Amino acid sequence: LKAILFSLCPVVIFSLKEDLFHNVRPMVRLSSLLVSSLIFIYLHQGPWPVIDLPILQGALSTTLGIYLFYPIAITAISNGMNLVDGVNGLCAVTALSILSSLLFLSHVTLDVTYMMMIIALMIFLGVFLIFNYPYGKIFLGDLGAYVLGLLSSILVILFYARHPELPTWGAALILIYPATEIIFSVIRRAKKRTSLHKPDTDHLHMKLFTF
C-alpha cells in the first residue's frame, strides 16, 4: 500500500495543478503517468502475473518486458478512465465495476486483505457518487480520474500476481471498458488525422449523452 501511495505522487502533483490552473500540457500529464507507473514497478519488484500468451509470455516475464509492458498498460488504462469522465458518474461507476469484480474474486479466493482494501475504496466512491450523479455537485477532474485509473490497474495487476491460479485473460476483461475507450480513440483520431491531445465529443458515452 505504501508503494502504491508513493508511486501516485507525480501524477497527483501535475494533475492537481491542471485541475487548479489548467496550464499543464497533455504530454506532461502523460509523462507523469509513466513516471508513476515506473515508480510502482521499481518499488514492487514482483511477483508479476503470468501472461497467458504463448509467444509473448517469456518476453513479458523478463525485466525489460516488465518495465515496458506494465507502465504502458497502466498509463493506457489511466488515460481511458480520464476519457470516460465526460459524463457524471460514468468514471466512478466504471471504477466501482472493476472493484466489484476484484471483490468477488477476492471472496472466491479467500483473500481477506484485498477484500478489506477494496471495500474501503468502494465506500469512498459510493460517497462521491452521491454528490456527483446526476447533478455534478463535485467532480473527479483529471486528478480523480487518473488516480482511479492507476489504482484500478495496479490492483488488478497485484491481485493476479497474488493468485497465479486464475487466468490473466480475466484481468483484460475486468479492464475492458477503459482499454477499449483508449484504443478506439487512438484509432479514430489517427483515421481523422486529428490531435490525440485535444478533447472531442465522438466518444460513445458522449454520443449517448447528447442523444
mmCIF file of C-alpha atoms in Angstrom:
data_model
loop_
_atom_site.group_PDB
_atom_site.id
_atom_site.type_symbol
_atom_site.label_atom_id
_atom_site.label_comp_id
_atom_site.label_asym_id
_atom_site.label_seq_id
_atom_site.Cartn_x
_atom_site.Cartn_y
_atom_site.Cartn_z
ATOM 1 C CA LEU A 1 0.000 0.000 0.000
ATOM 2 C CA LYS A 2 2.883 2.377 0.774
ATOM 3 C CA ALA A 3 4.427 1.633 -2.622
ATOM 4 C CA ILE A 4 1.129 2.421 -4.349
ATOM 5 C CA LEU A 5 0.657 5.692 -2.485
ATOM 6 C CA PHE A 6 4.249 6.808 -3.101
ATOM 7 C CA SER A 7 4.009 5.997 -6.804
ATOM 8 C CA LEU A 8 0.925 8.234 -7.107
ATOM 9 C CA CYS A 9 2.916 11.368 -6.177
ATOM 10 C CA PRO A 10 3.989 12.516 -9.693
ATOM 11 C CA VAL A 11 0.556 12.192 -11.262
ATOM 12 C CA VAL A 12 -1.125 13.780 -8.232
ATOM 13 C CA ILE A 13 1.161 16.834 -8.426
ATOM 14 C CA PHE A 14 0.706 17.519 -12.139
ATOM 15 C CA SER A 15 -2.967 16.577 -12.467
ATOM 16 C CA LEU A 16 -3.859 18.689 -9.418
ATOM 17 C CA LYS A 17 -2.004 21.617 -10.989
ATOM 18 C CA GLU A 18 -4.004 21.056 -14.181
ATOM 19 C CA ASP A 19 -7.306 20.984 -12.291
ATOM 20 C CA LEU A 20 -6.460 24.193 -10.437
ATOM 21 C CA PHE A 21 -4.757 26.266 -13.125
ATOM 22 C CA HIS A 22 -5.441 24.459 -16.465
ATOM 23 C CA ASN A 23 -1.887 25.065 -17.667
ATOM 24 C CA VAL A 24 -0.312 21.587 -17.748
ATOM 25 C CA ARG A 25 0.356 20.259 -21.245
ATOM 26 C CA PRO A 26 -1.034 16.819 -22.142
ATOM 27 C CA MET A 27 2.464 15.392 -22.711
ATOM 28 C CA VAL A 28 3.462 16.469 -19.204
ATOM 29 C CA ARG A 29 0.434 14.690 -17.725
ATOM 30 C CA LEU A 30 1.190 11.621 -19.843
ATOM 31 C CA SER A 31 4.804 11.684 -18.686
ATOM 32 C CA SER A 32 3.709 11.924 -15.056
ATOM 33 C CA LEU A 33 1.550 8.822 -15.551
ATOM 34 C CA LEU A 34 4.505 6.929 -16.984
ATOM 35 C CA VAL A 35 6.761 8.061 -14.140
ATOM 36 C CA SER A 36 4.180 6.999 -11.539
ATOM 37 C CA SER A 37 3.874 3.609 -13.242
ATOM 38 C CA LEU A 38 7.645 3.154 -13.360
ATOM 39 C CA ILE A 39 7.967 4.083 -9.689
ATOM 40 C CA PHE A 40 5.423 1.424 -8.802
ATOM 41 C CA ILE A 41 7.186 -1.187 -10.949
ATOM 42 C CA TYR A 42 10.502 -0.334 -9.294
ATOM 43 C CA LEU A 43 9.124 -0.402 -5.746
ATOM 44 C CA HIS A 44 7.007 -3.520 -6.161
ATOM 45 C CA GLN A 45 9.690 -5.803 -7.663
ATOM 46 C CA GLY A 46 7.226 -8.655 -8.168
ATOM 47 C CA PRO A 47 5.714 -11.151 -8.260
ATOM 48 C CA TRP A 48 4.012 -10.382 -11.572
ATOM 49 C CA PRO A 49 1.046 -12.045 -13.300
ATOM 50 C CA VAL A 50 1.803 -14.835 -15.740
ATOM 51 C CA ILE A 51 0.593 -13.502 -19.106
ATOM 52 C CA ASP A 52 -1.266 -16.252 -20.986
ATOM 53 C CA LEU A 53 0.226 -15.503 -24.402
ATOM 54 C CA PRO A 54 2.318 -18.403 -25.769
ATOM 55 C CA ILE A 55 4.562 -16.216 -27.937
ATOM 56 C CA LEU A 56 4.978 -13.229 -25.621
ATOM 57 C CA GLN A 57 4.813 -14.952 -22.240
ATOM 58 C CA GLY A 58 8.561 -15.414 -21.969
ATOM 59 C CA ALA A 59 9.407 -11.905 -23.138
ATOM 60 C CA LEU A 60 6.913 -10.267 -20.769
ATOM 61 C CA SER A 61 8.389 -12.108 -17.797
ATOM 62 C CA THR A 62 11.843 -10.555 -18.309
ATOM 63 C CA THR A 63 12.907 -7.354 -16.564
ATOM 64 C CA LEU A 64 12.848 -5.421 -19.838
ATOM 65 C CA GLY A 65 9.421 -6.795 -20.710
ATOM 66 C CA ILE A 66 8.042 -5.875 -17.288
ATOM 67 C CA TYR A 67 9.402 -2.315 -17.476
ATOM 68 C CA LEU A 68 7.957 -1.885 -20.981
ATOM 69 C CA PHE A 69 4.600 -3.641 -20.791
ATOM 70 C CA TYR A 70 3.198 -2.707 -17.394
ATOM 71 C CA PRO A 71 3.911 1.063 -17.445
ATOM 72 C CA ILE A 72 2.343 1.329 -20.911
ATOM 73 C CA ALA A 73 -0.666 -0.740 -19.821
ATOM 74 C CA ILE A 74 -1.178 1.252 -16.608
ATOM 75 C CA THR A 75 -0.843 4.565 -18.465
ATOM 76 C CA ALA A 76 -3.323 3.441 -21.129
ATOM 77 C CA ILE A 77 -5.936 2.378 -18.559
ATOM 78 C CA SER A 78 -5.487 5.632 -16.635
ATOM 79 C CA ASN A 79 -5.987 7.663 -19.824
ATOM 80 C CA GLY A 80 -9.028 5.554 -20.648
ATOM 81 C CA MET A 81 -10.536 6.332 -17.256
ATOM 82 C CA ASN A 82 -9.956 10.036 -17.871
ATOM 83 C CA LEU A 83 -11.671 9.785 -21.252
ATOM 84 C CA VAL A 84 -14.841 8.239 -19.778
ATOM 85 C CA ASP A 85 -15.014 11.052 -17.207
ATOM 86 C CA GLY A 86 -17.104 13.080 -19.637
ATOM 87 C CA VAL A 87 -20.460 12.151 -18.111
ATOM 88 C CA ASN A 88 -21.305 12.486 -14.436
ATOM 89 C CA GLY A 89 -20.870 9.191 -12.614
ATOM 90 C CA LEU A 90 -19.518 7.170 -15.538
ATOM 91 C CA CYS A 91 -15.868 7.084 -14.459
ATOM 92 C CA ALA A 92 -16.730 6.347 -10.828
ATOM 93 C CA VAL A 93 -19.201 3.602 -11.784
ATOM 94 C CA THR A 94 -16.598 2.089 -14.116
ATOM 95 C CA ALA A 95 -14.136 2.020 -11.212
ATOM 96 C CA LEU A 96 -16.833 0.513 -8.992
ATOM 97 C CA SER A 97 -17.418 -2.222 -11.584
ATOM 98 C CA ILE A 98 -13.697 -3.033 -11.660
ATOM 99 C CA LEU A 99 -13.501 -3.079 -7.869
ATOM 100 C CA SER A 100 -16.679 -5.197 -7.628
ATOM 101 C CA SER A 101 -15.117 -7.801 -9.899
ATOM 102 C CA LEU A 102 -11.989 -7.846 -7.748
ATOM 103 C CA LEU A 103 -14.115 -8.035 -4.605
ATOM 104 C CA PHE A 104 -15.938 -11.091 -5.943
ATOM 105 C CA LEU A 105 -12.664 -12.785 -6.918
ATOM 106 C CA SER A 106 -11.175 -11.901 -3.524
ATOM 107 C CA HIS A 107 -14.135 -13.577 -1.867
ATOM 108 C CA VAL A 108 -13.750 -16.682 -4.035
ATOM 109 C CA THR A 109 -10.009 -16.915 -3.296
ATOM 110 C CA LEU A 110 -10.492 -16.007 0.412
ATOM 111 C CA ASP A 111 -8.139 -13.035 0.078
ATOM 112 C CA VAL A 112 -9.346 -11.107 3.128
ATOM 113 C CA THR A 113 -6.635 -8.422 2.909
ATOM 114 C CA TYR A 114 -7.690 -7.499 -0.599
ATOM 115 C CA MET A 115 -11.368 -7.565 0.326
ATOM 116 C CA MET A 116 -10.864 -5.019 3.102
ATOM 117 C CA MET A 117 -8.865 -2.662 0.889
ATOM 118 C CA ILE A 118 -11.371 -2.858 -1.972
ATOM 119 C CA ILE A 119 -14.367 -2.318 0.316
ATOM 120 C CA ALA A 120 -12.718 0.823 1.715
ATOM 121 C CA LEU A 121 -12.208 2.200 -1.817
ATOM 122 C CA MET A 122 -15.776 1.329 -2.798
ATOM 123 C CA ILE A 123 -17.139 3.230 0.212
ATOM 124 C CA PHE A 124 -15.200 6.354 -0.851
ATOM 125 C CA LEU A 125 -16.538 6.034 -4.399
ATOM 126 C CA GLY A 126 -20.075 5.485 -3.150
ATOM 127 C CA VAL A 127 -19.963 8.701 -1.123
ATOM 128 C CA PHE A 128 -18.536 10.558 -4.115
ATOM 129 C CA LEU A 129 -21.310 9.309 -6.413
ATOM 130 C CA ILE A 130 -23.971 10.685 -4.075
ATOM 131 C CA PHE A 131 -22.725 14.200 -4.906
ATOM 132 C CA ASN A 132 -21.578 13.567 -8.482
ATOM 133 C CA TYR A 133 -24.566 11.825 -10.066
ATOM 134 C CA PRO A 134 -26.657 13.097 -11.703
ATOM 135 C CA TYR A 135 -26.229 16.811 -10.970
ATOM 136 C CA GLY A 136 -22.424 17.031 -10.694
ATOM 137 C CA LYS A 137 -22.123 18.962 -7.425
ATOM 138 C CA ILE A 138 -18.493 17.794 -7.244
ATOM 139 C CA PHE A 139 -16.227 16.394 -9.946
ATOM 140 C CA LEU A 140 -13.326 13.973 -10.215
ATOM 141 C CA GLY A 141 -11.260 16.131 -12.531
ATOM 142 C CA ASP A 142 -8.037 14.872 -14.067
ATOM 143 C CA LEU A 143 -6.679 14.119 -10.602
ATOM 144 C CA GLY A 144 -9.538 11.824 -9.632
ATOM 145 C CA ALA A 145 -9.798 10.078 -12.997
ATOM 146 C CA TYR A 146 -6.059 9.442 -13.275
ATOM 147 C CA VAL A 147 -5.796 8.196 -9.702
ATOM 148 C CA LEU A 148 -8.764 5.864 -10.168
ATOM 149 C CA GLY A 149 -7.184 4.537 -13.359
ATOM 150 C CA LEU A 150 -3.821 3.964 -11.666
ATOM 151 C CA LEU A 151 -5.370 2.334 -8.618
ATOM 152 C CA SER A 152 -7.665 0.110 -10.679
ATOM 153 C CA SER A 153 -4.920 -1.154 -12.978
ATOM 154 C CA ILE A 154 -2.388 -1.614 -10.172
ATOM 155 C CA LEU A 155 -4.877 -3.505 -8.011
ATOM 156 C CA VAL A 156 -5.736 -5.810 -10.909
ATOM 157 C CA ILE A 157 -2.041 -6.480 -11.563
ATOM 158 C CA LEU A 158 -1.313 -7.199 -7.906
ATOM 159 C CA PHE A 159 -4.356 -9.428 -7.495
ATOM 160 C CA TYR A 160 -3.496 -11.652 -10.450
ATOM 161 C CA ALA A 161 0.105 -11.791 -9.278
ATOM 162 C CA ARG A 162 -1.109 -12.980 -5.857
ATOM 163 C CA HIS A 163 -3.319 -15.623 -7.473
ATOM 164 C CA PRO A 164 -1.481 -17.245 -10.400
ATOM 165 C CA GLU A 165 -4.113 -19.987 -10.485
ATOM 166 C CA LEU A 166 -6.500 -17.538 -12.145
ATOM 167 C CA PRO A 167 -6.221 -16.956 -15.921
ATOM 168 C CA THR A 168 -4.887 -13.483 -16.654
ATOM 169 C CA TRP A 169 -7.369 -13.022 -19.502
ATOM 170 C CA GLY A 170 -9.781 -12.244 -16.662
ATOM 171 C CA ALA A 171 -7.734 -9.126 -15.943
ATOM 172 C CA ALA A 172 -8.214 -7.999 -19.547
ATOM 173 C CA LEU A 173 -11.978 -8.488 -19.216
ATOM 174 C CA ILE A 174 -12.141 -6.556 -15.945
ATOM 175 C CA LEU A 175 -10.368 -3.576 -17.541
ATOM 176 C CA ILE A 176 -12.000 -3.940 -20.955
ATOM 177 C CA TYR A 177 -14.038 -0.701 -20.948
ATOM 178 C CA PRO A 178 -11.280 1.882 -20.302
ATOM 179 C CA ALA A 179 -8.932 -0.166 -22.518
ATOM 180 C CA THR A 180 -11.464 -0.194 -25.362
ATOM 181 C CA GLU A 181 -12.089 3.535 -24.954
ATOM 182 C CA ILE A 182 -8.427 4.446 -25.327
ATOM 183 C CA ILE A 183 -7.798 2.021 -28.217
ATOM 184 C CA PHE A 184 -10.740 3.213 -30.288
ATOM 185 C CA SER A 185 -9.985 6.862 -29.510
ATOM 186 C CA VAL A 186 -6.461 6.457 -30.849
ATOM 187 C CA ILE A 187 -7.693 4.618 -33.966
ATOM 188 C CA ARG A 188 -10.481 7.144 -34.617
ATOM 189 C CA ARG A 189 -8.204 10.150 -34.306
ATOM 190 C CA ALA A 190 -5.479 8.518 -36.384
ATOM 191 C CA LYS A 191 -8.004 7.968 -39.206
ATOM 192 C CA LYS A 192 -9.244 11.553 -38.974
ATOM 193 C CA ARG A 193 -5.668 12.814 -38.534
ATOM 194 C CA THR A 194 -6.687 14.872 -35.523
ATOM 195 C CA SER A 195 -4.578 15.548 -32.446
ATOM 196 C CA LEU A 196 -4.526 12.884 -29.763
ATOM 197 C CA HIS A 197 -4.330 15.582 -27.104
ATOM 198 C CA LYS A 198 -7.417 17.629 -27.916
ATOM 199 C CA PRO A 199 -10.780 16.579 -26.436
ATOM 200 C CA ASP A 200 -13.671 15.717 -28.726
ATOM 201 C CA THR A 201 -17.292 14.615 -28.482
ATOM 202 C CA ASP A 202 -17.046 11.494 -30.642
ATOM 203 C CA HIS A 203 -16.762 9.071 -27.721
ATOM 204 C CA LEU A 204 -19.602 6.558 -27.412
ATOM 205 C CA HIS A 205 -20.650 7.797 -23.976
ATOM 206 C CA MET A 206 -20.785 11.398 -25.244
ATOM 207 C CA LYS A 207 -22.943 10.395 -28.206
ATOM 208 C CA LEU A 208 -25.342 8.554 -25.888
ATOM 209 C CA PHE A 209 -25.392 11.509 -23.503
ATOM 210 C CA THR A 210 -26.193 14.066 -26.196
ATOM 211 C CA PHE A 211 -28.745 11.719 -27.796
#
